[in-house]
Amino acid sequence: MTTARDIMTPGAECAGAEETISQAAAKLTELDVGALPICGTDDRLKGVLTDRDIVIKVLGQGKDPSKVLVGELAQGEAVTIGADDSVDEVFATMTNHKVRRLPVIDGHSLVGMVALADAARALSDPKAGQLLEALSTD
């Protein structure tokens, strides 16, 4: 059975809830990624910050990214996947929650991220198409 651990990108870094959006944007740029898990001071996941969130919720609303904290964009409880969960479970979670990126946890520790492209590569062609269709509608 292929698991989330098998398809994830390991070593995901967090954007701290107390960091500014400017700091998080610099980290996105430095790491060349489109999303970062948001970690609180208690090391618990608070959500996922995307480049789109920065554009829509900060810049698009005329807010100063050097004054807005990452934690202000956290959505509450983060949608995650267990490291040993199957690719089918990854598919179901992404589809049910309409998310394109999932933090992968082992116990309470962040161990990686699964992106839409990772899941699509691991699924059979029909399921990959279903996943892409489910996440592309709205």
Short mmCIF file of N, CA and C in Angstrom, two decimals:
data_model
loop_
_atom_site.label_atom_id
_atom_site.label_comp_id
_atom_site.label_asym_id
_atom_site.label_seq_id
_atom_site.Cartn_x
_atom_site.Cartn_y
_atom_site.Cartn_z
N MET A 1 0.85 -1.19 0.00
CA MET A 1 0.00 0.00 0.00
C MET A 1 0.89 1.25 0.00
N THR A 2 0.63 2.14 -0.93
CA THR A 2 1.34 3.41 -0.98
C THR A 2 0.72 4.35 0.06
N THR A 3 1.57 5.02 0.81
CA THR A 3 1.10 5.89 1.89
C THR A 3 1.46 7.35 1.61
N ALA A 4 0.90 8.22 2.44
CA ALA A 4 1.22 9.65 2.34
C ALA A 4 2.73 9.87 2.49
N ARG A 5 3.35 9.12 3.37
CA ARG A 5 4.80 9.25 3.58
C ARG A 5 5.58 8.96 2.29
N ASP A 6 5.06 8.02 1.49
CA ASP A 6 5.72 7.63 0.25
C ASP A 6 5.69 8.72 -0.81
N ILE A 7 4.65 9.54 -0.80
CA ILE A 7 4.48 10.54 -1.87
C ILE A 7 4.73 11.97 -1.42
N MET A 8 4.90 12.18 -0.12
CA MET A 8 5.05 13.55 0.40
C MET A 8 6.42 14.13 0.07
N THR A 9 6.50 15.45 0.16
CA THR A 9 7.77 16.15 0.16
C THR A 9 8.16 16.28 1.62
N PRO A 10 9.26 15.65 2.02
CA PRO A 10 9.62 15.68 3.45
C PRO A 10 10.22 17.03 3.86
N GLY A 11 10.29 17.22 5.18
CA GLY A 11 10.98 18.37 5.72
C GLY A 11 10.27 19.69 5.54
N ALA A 12 8.94 19.68 5.61
CA ALA A 12 8.19 20.93 5.44
C ALA A 12 8.54 21.91 6.56
N GLU A 13 8.70 23.16 6.18
CA GLU A 13 8.95 24.21 7.16
C GLU A 13 7.65 24.94 7.44
N CYS A 14 7.55 25.47 8.63
CA CYS A 14 6.35 26.20 9.04
C CYS A 14 6.53 27.70 8.91
N ALA A 15 5.41 28.37 8.74
CA ALA A 15 5.34 29.81 8.95
C ALA A 15 4.81 29.95 10.37
N GLY A 16 5.55 30.63 11.21
CA GLY A 16 5.11 30.81 12.59
C GLY A 16 3.91 31.75 12.66
N ALA A 17 2.98 31.43 13.52
CA ALA A 17 1.77 32.25 13.68
C ALA A 17 2.11 33.68 14.08
N GLU A 18 3.26 33.89 14.72
CA GLU A 18 3.67 35.22 15.17
C GLU A 18 4.52 35.97 14.14
N GLU A 19 4.84 35.31 13.02
CA GLU A 19 5.60 35.98 11.95
C GLU A 19 4.67 36.91 11.19
N THR A 20 5.28 37.89 10.54
CA THR A 20 4.48 38.77 9.68
C THR A 20 4.29 38.09 8.32
N ILE A 21 3.31 38.57 7.59
CA ILE A 21 3.08 38.07 6.23
C ILE A 21 4.31 38.34 5.37
N SER A 22 4.97 39.47 5.57
CA SER A 22 6.20 39.77 4.82
C SER A 22 7.27 38.71 5.06
N GLN A 23 7.44 38.31 6.31
CA GLN A 23 8.42 37.28 6.63
C GLN A 23 8.02 35.95 5.99
N ALA A 24 6.75 35.61 6.05
CA ALA A 24 6.28 34.36 5.45
C ALA A 24 6.44 34.38 3.94
N ALA A 25 6.17 35.52 3.31
CA ALA A 25 6.33 35.64 1.86
C ALA A 25 7.79 35.44 1.48
N ALA A 26 8.70 35.98 2.27
CA ALA A 26 10.12 35.78 2.01
C ALA A 26 10.49 34.31 2.13
N LYS A 27 9.91 33.61 3.10
CA LYS A 27 10.19 32.18 3.28
C LYS A 27 9.63 31.38 2.10
N LEU A 28 8.42 31.73 1.63
CA LEU A 28 7.85 31.07 0.44
C LEU A 28 8.79 31.23 -0.75
N THR A 29 9.31 32.44 -0.91
CA THR A 29 10.22 32.73 -2.02
C THR A 29 11.52 31.95 -1.88
N GLU A 30 12.09 31.99 -0.70
CA GLU A 30 13.36 31.30 -0.44
C GLU A 30 13.25 29.79 -0.68
N LEU A 31 12.13 29.21 -0.24
CA LEU A 31 11.94 27.77 -0.38
C LEU A 31 11.36 27.38 -1.74
N ASP A 32 10.92 28.38 -2.51
CA ASP A 32 10.31 28.16 -3.82
C ASP A 32 9.10 27.23 -3.72
N VAL A 33 8.20 27.56 -2.77
CA VAL A 33 6.96 26.80 -2.58
C VAL A 33 5.78 27.74 -2.58
N GLY A 34 4.60 27.18 -2.77
CA GLY A 34 3.39 28.00 -2.82
C GLY A 34 2.58 27.98 -1.55
N ALA A 35 3.01 27.18 -0.57
CA ALA A 35 2.26 27.09 0.69
C ALA A 35 3.17 26.66 1.82
N LEU A 36 2.82 27.11 3.02
CA LEU A 36 3.53 26.72 4.23
C LEU A 36 2.51 26.39 5.31
N PRO A 37 2.74 25.32 6.06
CA PRO A 37 1.89 25.07 7.22
C PRO A 37 2.07 26.22 8.22
N ILE A 38 1.02 26.57 8.92
CA ILE A 38 1.09 27.59 9.97
C ILE A 38 1.22 26.86 11.30
N CYS A 39 2.30 27.14 12.03
CA CYS A 39 2.51 26.51 13.33
C CYS A 39 2.40 27.57 14.42
N GLY A 40 1.68 27.21 15.46
CA GLY A 40 1.54 28.10 16.60
C GLY A 40 2.73 27.99 17.53
N THR A 41 2.75 28.81 18.55
CA THR A 41 3.84 28.77 19.51
C THR A 41 3.84 27.46 20.28
N ASP A 42 2.73 26.73 20.26
CA ASP A 42 2.64 25.42 20.91
C ASP A 42 3.06 24.29 19.97
N ASP A 43 3.60 24.65 18.79
CA ASP A 43 4.05 23.70 17.76
C ASP A 43 2.90 22.88 17.16
N ARG A 44 1.69 23.32 17.35
CA ARG A 44 0.53 22.67 16.73
C ARG A 44 0.21 23.38 15.43
N LEU A 45 -0.26 22.59 14.46
CA LEU A 45 -0.66 23.18 13.18
C LEU A 45 -1.94 23.99 13.35
N LYS A 46 -1.94 25.17 12.75
CA LYS A 46 -3.09 26.06 12.82
C LYS A 46 -3.77 26.22 11.47
N GLY A 47 -3.14 25.75 10.42
CA GLY A 47 -3.68 25.90 9.07
C GLY A 47 -2.55 25.87 8.07
N VAL A 48 -2.86 26.33 6.87
CA VAL A 48 -1.88 26.40 5.79
C VAL A 48 -1.98 27.79 5.17
N LEU A 49 -0.86 28.43 5.01
CA LEU A 49 -0.78 29.74 4.36
C LEU A 49 -0.34 29.53 2.92
N THR A 50 -1.11 30.08 1.98
CA THR A 50 -0.75 29.97 0.57
C THR A 50 -0.40 31.34 0.00
N ASP A 51 0.29 31.30 -1.13
CA ASP A 51 0.60 32.56 -1.81
C ASP A 51 -0.70 33.27 -2.20
N ARG A 52 -1.71 32.50 -2.53
CA ARG A 52 -3.02 33.08 -2.88
C ARG A 52 -3.64 33.79 -1.68
N ASP A 53 -3.51 33.20 -0.48
CA ASP A 53 -4.02 33.85 0.73
C ASP A 53 -3.39 35.23 0.90
N ILE A 54 -2.09 35.32 0.65
CA ILE A 54 -1.39 36.59 0.81
C ILE A 54 -1.94 37.63 -0.17
N VAL A 55 -2.16 37.21 -1.40
CA VAL A 55 -2.65 38.15 -2.41
C VAL A 55 -4.09 38.56 -2.12
N ILE A 56 -4.96 37.59 -1.85
CA ILE A 56 -6.39 37.88 -1.68
C ILE A 56 -6.71 38.53 -0.34
N LYS A 57 -6.18 37.96 0.74
CA LYS A 57 -6.58 38.38 2.09
C LYS A 57 -5.75 39.51 2.68
N VAL A 58 -4.59 39.77 2.07
CA VAL A 58 -3.75 40.84 2.59
C VAL A 58 -3.59 41.95 1.55
N LEU A 59 -2.88 41.66 0.47
CA LEU A 59 -2.61 42.70 -0.54
C LEU A 59 -3.89 43.20 -1.19
N GLY A 60 -4.77 42.27 -1.55
CA GLY A 60 -6.02 42.64 -2.23
C GLY A 60 -6.94 43.49 -1.37
N GLN A 61 -6.77 43.41 -0.06
CA GLN A 61 -7.59 44.21 0.86
C GLN A 61 -6.85 45.43 1.38
N GLY A 62 -5.70 45.71 0.76
CA GLY A 62 -4.95 46.92 1.12
C GLY A 62 -4.29 46.88 2.48
N LYS A 63 -4.11 45.67 3.04
CA LYS A 63 -3.46 45.56 4.35
C LYS A 63 -1.94 45.59 4.17
N ASP A 64 -1.26 46.00 5.22
CA ASP A 64 0.20 46.09 5.21
C ASP A 64 0.78 44.72 5.61
N PRO A 65 1.45 44.03 4.69
CA PRO A 65 1.98 42.70 5.00
C PRO A 65 3.05 42.69 6.09
N SER A 66 3.61 43.85 6.40
CA SER A 66 4.61 43.91 7.47
C SER A 66 3.93 44.07 8.84
N LYS A 67 2.61 44.24 8.83
CA LYS A 67 1.87 44.41 10.08
C LYS A 67 0.89 43.26 10.37
N VAL A 68 0.49 42.53 9.33
CA VAL A 68 -0.45 41.41 9.50
C VAL A 68 0.35 40.17 9.90
N LEU A 69 -0.13 39.48 10.94
CA LEU A 69 0.53 38.27 11.40
C LEU A 69 -0.05 37.04 10.69
N VAL A 70 0.81 36.08 10.45
CA VAL A 70 0.41 34.84 9.77
C VAL A 70 -0.77 34.19 10.49
N GLY A 71 -0.73 34.18 11.81
CA GLY A 71 -1.80 33.56 12.60
C GLY A 71 -3.17 34.14 12.34
N GLU A 72 -3.22 35.38 11.87
CA GLU A 72 -4.51 36.00 11.57
C GLU A 72 -5.19 35.33 10.37
N LEU A 73 -4.42 34.63 9.55
CA LEU A 73 -4.98 33.95 8.38
C LEU A 73 -5.23 32.47 8.62
N ALA A 74 -4.88 31.97 9.80
CA ALA A 74 -5.13 30.55 10.12
C ALA A 74 -6.63 30.29 10.15
N GLN A 75 -7.03 29.16 9.59
CA GLN A 75 -8.44 28.84 9.44
C GLN A 75 -9.02 28.05 10.61
N GLY A 76 -8.32 27.95 11.71
CA GLY A 76 -8.80 27.10 12.80
C GLY A 76 -8.07 25.77 12.74
N GLU A 77 -8.78 24.69 12.89
CA GLU A 77 -8.14 23.37 12.87
C GLU A 77 -7.66 23.03 11.46
N ALA A 78 -6.42 22.65 11.38
CA ALA A 78 -5.81 22.34 10.08
C ALA A 78 -6.30 20.99 9.57
N VAL A 79 -6.50 20.90 8.27
CA VAL A 79 -6.79 19.63 7.62
C VAL A 79 -5.45 18.97 7.37
N THR A 80 -5.26 17.76 7.91
CA THR A 80 -3.99 17.06 7.78
C THR A 80 -4.24 15.62 7.33
N ILE A 81 -3.15 14.93 7.08
CA ILE A 81 -3.20 13.51 6.75
C ILE A 81 -2.10 12.83 7.56
N GLY A 82 -2.38 11.63 8.03
CA GLY A 82 -1.38 10.86 8.75
C GLY A 82 -0.34 10.30 7.80
N ALA A 83 0.89 10.23 8.24
CA ALA A 83 1.99 9.77 7.39
C ALA A 83 1.76 8.35 6.87
N ASP A 84 1.08 7.52 7.64
CA ASP A 84 0.87 6.14 7.24
C ASP A 84 -0.51 5.90 6.62
N ASP A 85 -1.26 6.98 6.38
CA ASP A 85 -2.55 6.85 5.69
C ASP A 85 -2.32 6.53 4.22
N SER A 86 -3.23 5.81 3.64
CA SER A 86 -3.10 5.39 2.24
C SER A 86 -3.31 6.55 1.28
N VAL A 87 -2.84 6.35 0.07
CA VAL A 87 -3.05 7.35 -0.98
C VAL A 87 -4.54 7.55 -1.22
N ASP A 88 -5.33 6.49 -1.07
CA ASP A 88 -6.78 6.63 -1.21
C ASP A 88 -7.34 7.58 -0.16
N GLU A 89 -6.78 7.52 1.06
CA GLU A 89 -7.22 8.43 2.12
C GLU A 89 -6.78 9.86 1.81
N VAL A 90 -5.60 10.03 1.23
CA VAL A 90 -5.13 11.35 0.78
C VAL A 90 -6.15 11.90 -0.23
N PHE A 91 -6.51 11.06 -1.20
CA PHE A 91 -7.48 11.44 -2.23
C PHE A 91 -8.80 11.87 -1.59
N ALA A 92 -9.31 11.06 -0.67
CA ALA A 92 -10.59 11.35 -0.03
C ALA A 92 -10.52 12.65 0.78
N THR A 93 -9.43 12.85 1.49
CA THR A 93 -9.29 14.05 2.32
C THR A 93 -9.21 15.31 1.45
N MET A 94 -8.41 15.25 0.40
CA MET A 94 -8.30 16.40 -0.49
C MET A 94 -9.65 16.71 -1.14
N THR A 95 -10.34 15.68 -1.57
CA THR A 95 -11.62 15.87 -2.24
C THR A 95 -12.68 16.40 -1.27
N ASN A 96 -12.79 15.78 -0.11
CA ASN A 96 -13.82 16.17 0.87
C ASN A 96 -13.61 17.58 1.40
N HIS A 97 -12.37 17.98 1.57
CA HIS A 97 -12.08 19.30 2.14
C HIS A 97 -11.73 20.34 1.08
N LYS A 98 -11.68 19.90 -0.19
CA LYS A 98 -11.35 20.79 -1.30
C LYS A 98 -10.06 21.56 -1.04
N VAL A 99 -9.01 20.80 -0.70
CA VAL A 99 -7.68 21.39 -0.48
C VAL A 99 -6.70 20.79 -1.47
N ARG A 100 -5.72 21.59 -1.84
CA ARG A 100 -4.71 21.18 -2.81
C ARG A 100 -3.39 20.80 -2.17
N ARG A 101 -3.27 21.08 -0.88
CA ARG A 101 -2.05 20.76 -0.15
C ARG A 101 -2.42 20.25 1.24
N LEU A 102 -1.77 19.18 1.66
CA LEU A 102 -2.04 18.61 2.98
C LEU A 102 -0.75 18.48 3.78
N PRO A 103 -0.72 19.05 4.97
CA PRO A 103 0.39 18.76 5.86
C PRO A 103 0.32 17.28 6.27
N VAL A 104 1.46 16.63 6.32
CA VAL A 104 1.53 15.23 6.72
C VAL A 104 2.10 15.19 8.13
N ILE A 105 1.37 14.51 9.03
CA ILE A 105 1.81 14.44 10.41
C ILE A 105 2.06 13.00 10.81
N ASP A 106 3.00 12.84 11.72
CA ASP A 106 3.29 11.55 12.34
C ASP A 106 3.13 11.80 13.83
N GLY A 107 2.04 11.31 14.40
CA GLY A 107 1.68 11.70 15.76
C GLY A 107 1.25 13.15 15.73
N HIS A 108 2.00 14.01 16.43
CA HIS A 108 1.70 15.45 16.39
C HIS A 108 2.78 16.22 15.65
N SER A 109 3.74 15.51 15.07
CA SER A 109 4.86 16.17 14.41
C SER A 109 4.63 16.30 12.91
N LEU A 110 4.92 17.48 12.38
CA LEU A 110 4.86 17.73 10.95
C LEU A 110 6.07 17.06 10.30
N VAL A 111 5.81 16.19 9.31
CA VAL A 111 6.91 15.48 8.66
C VAL A 111 7.02 15.78 7.17
N GLY A 112 6.00 16.43 6.60
CA GLY A 112 6.06 16.74 5.17
C GLY A 112 4.77 17.35 4.68
N MET A 113 4.71 17.51 3.36
CA MET A 113 3.51 18.05 2.71
C MET A 113 3.22 17.19 1.48
N VAL A 114 1.93 16.98 1.23
CA VAL A 114 1.49 16.34 -0.01
C VAL A 114 0.75 17.40 -0.80
N ALA A 115 1.20 17.63 -2.01
CA ALA A 115 0.55 18.59 -2.91
C ALA A 115 -0.32 17.82 -3.89
N LEU A 116 -1.22 18.53 -4.53
CA LEU A 116 -2.11 17.96 -5.53
C LEU A 116 -1.33 17.15 -6.57
N ALA A 117 -0.23 17.68 -7.04
CA ALA A 117 0.57 16.99 -8.05
C ALA A 117 1.12 15.67 -7.52
N ASP A 118 1.52 15.63 -6.24
CA ASP A 118 2.02 14.40 -5.64
C ASP A 118 0.93 13.34 -5.64
N ALA A 119 -0.27 13.74 -5.23
CA ALA A 119 -1.39 12.81 -5.17
C ALA A 119 -1.78 12.33 -6.56
N ALA A 120 -1.82 13.24 -7.51
CA ALA A 120 -2.22 12.88 -8.87
C ALA A 120 -1.24 11.87 -9.48
N ARG A 121 0.05 12.04 -9.21
CA ARG A 121 1.05 11.10 -9.73
C ARG A 121 0.89 9.71 -9.12
N ALA A 122 0.43 9.64 -7.87
CA ALA A 122 0.34 8.36 -7.17
C ALA A 122 -0.97 7.61 -7.45
N LEU A 123 -1.97 8.31 -7.94
CA LEU A 123 -3.27 7.69 -8.18
C LEU A 123 -3.35 7.11 -9.59
N SER A 124 -4.27 6.17 -9.76
CA SER A 124 -4.54 5.68 -11.11
C SER A 124 -5.10 6.83 -11.93
N ASP A 125 -4.99 6.74 -13.24
CA ASP A 125 -5.45 7.83 -14.10
C ASP A 125 -6.89 8.26 -13.84
N PRO A 126 -7.85 7.32 -13.70
CA PRO A 126 -9.23 7.76 -13.45
C PRO A 126 -9.37 8.52 -12.13
N LYS A 127 -8.71 8.03 -11.06
CA LYS A 127 -8.81 8.71 -9.77
C LYS A 127 -8.11 10.06 -9.81
N ALA A 128 -6.99 10.15 -10.49
CA ALA A 128 -6.30 11.43 -10.61
C ALA A 128 -7.20 12.44 -11.30
N GLY A 129 -7.87 12.00 -12.35
CA GLY A 129 -8.81 12.89 -13.04
C GLY A 129 -9.95 13.32 -12.14
N GLN A 130 -10.45 12.40 -11.32
CA GLN A 130 -11.54 12.73 -10.40
C GLN A 130 -11.07 13.76 -9.37
N LEU A 131 -9.85 13.58 -8.87
CA LEU A 131 -9.31 14.51 -7.89
C LEU A 131 -9.16 15.90 -8.50
N LEU A 132 -8.57 15.97 -9.67
CA LEU A 132 -8.39 17.26 -10.34
C LEU A 132 -9.73 17.92 -10.62
N GLU A 133 -10.72 17.14 -11.05
CA GLU A 133 -12.04 17.70 -11.31
C GLU A 133 -12.69 18.20 -10.04
N ALA A 134 -12.59 17.43 -8.95
CA ALA A 134 -13.20 17.83 -7.68
C ALA A 134 -12.61 19.11 -7.15
N LEU A 135 -11.32 19.31 -7.33
CA LEU A 135 -10.67 20.49 -6.79
C LEU A 135 -10.69 21.67 -7.74
N SER A 136 -11.11 21.45 -8.97
CA SER A 136 -11.13 22.54 -9.96
C SER A 136 -12.48 23.20 -10.08
N THR A 137 -13.50 22.63 -9.46
CA THR A 137 -14.84 23.22 -9.55
C THR A 137 -15.07 24.14 -8.38
N ASP A 138 -15.80 25.16 -8.59
CA ASP A 138 -16.25 26.13 -7.57
C ASP A 138 -16.44 27.47 -8.20
#
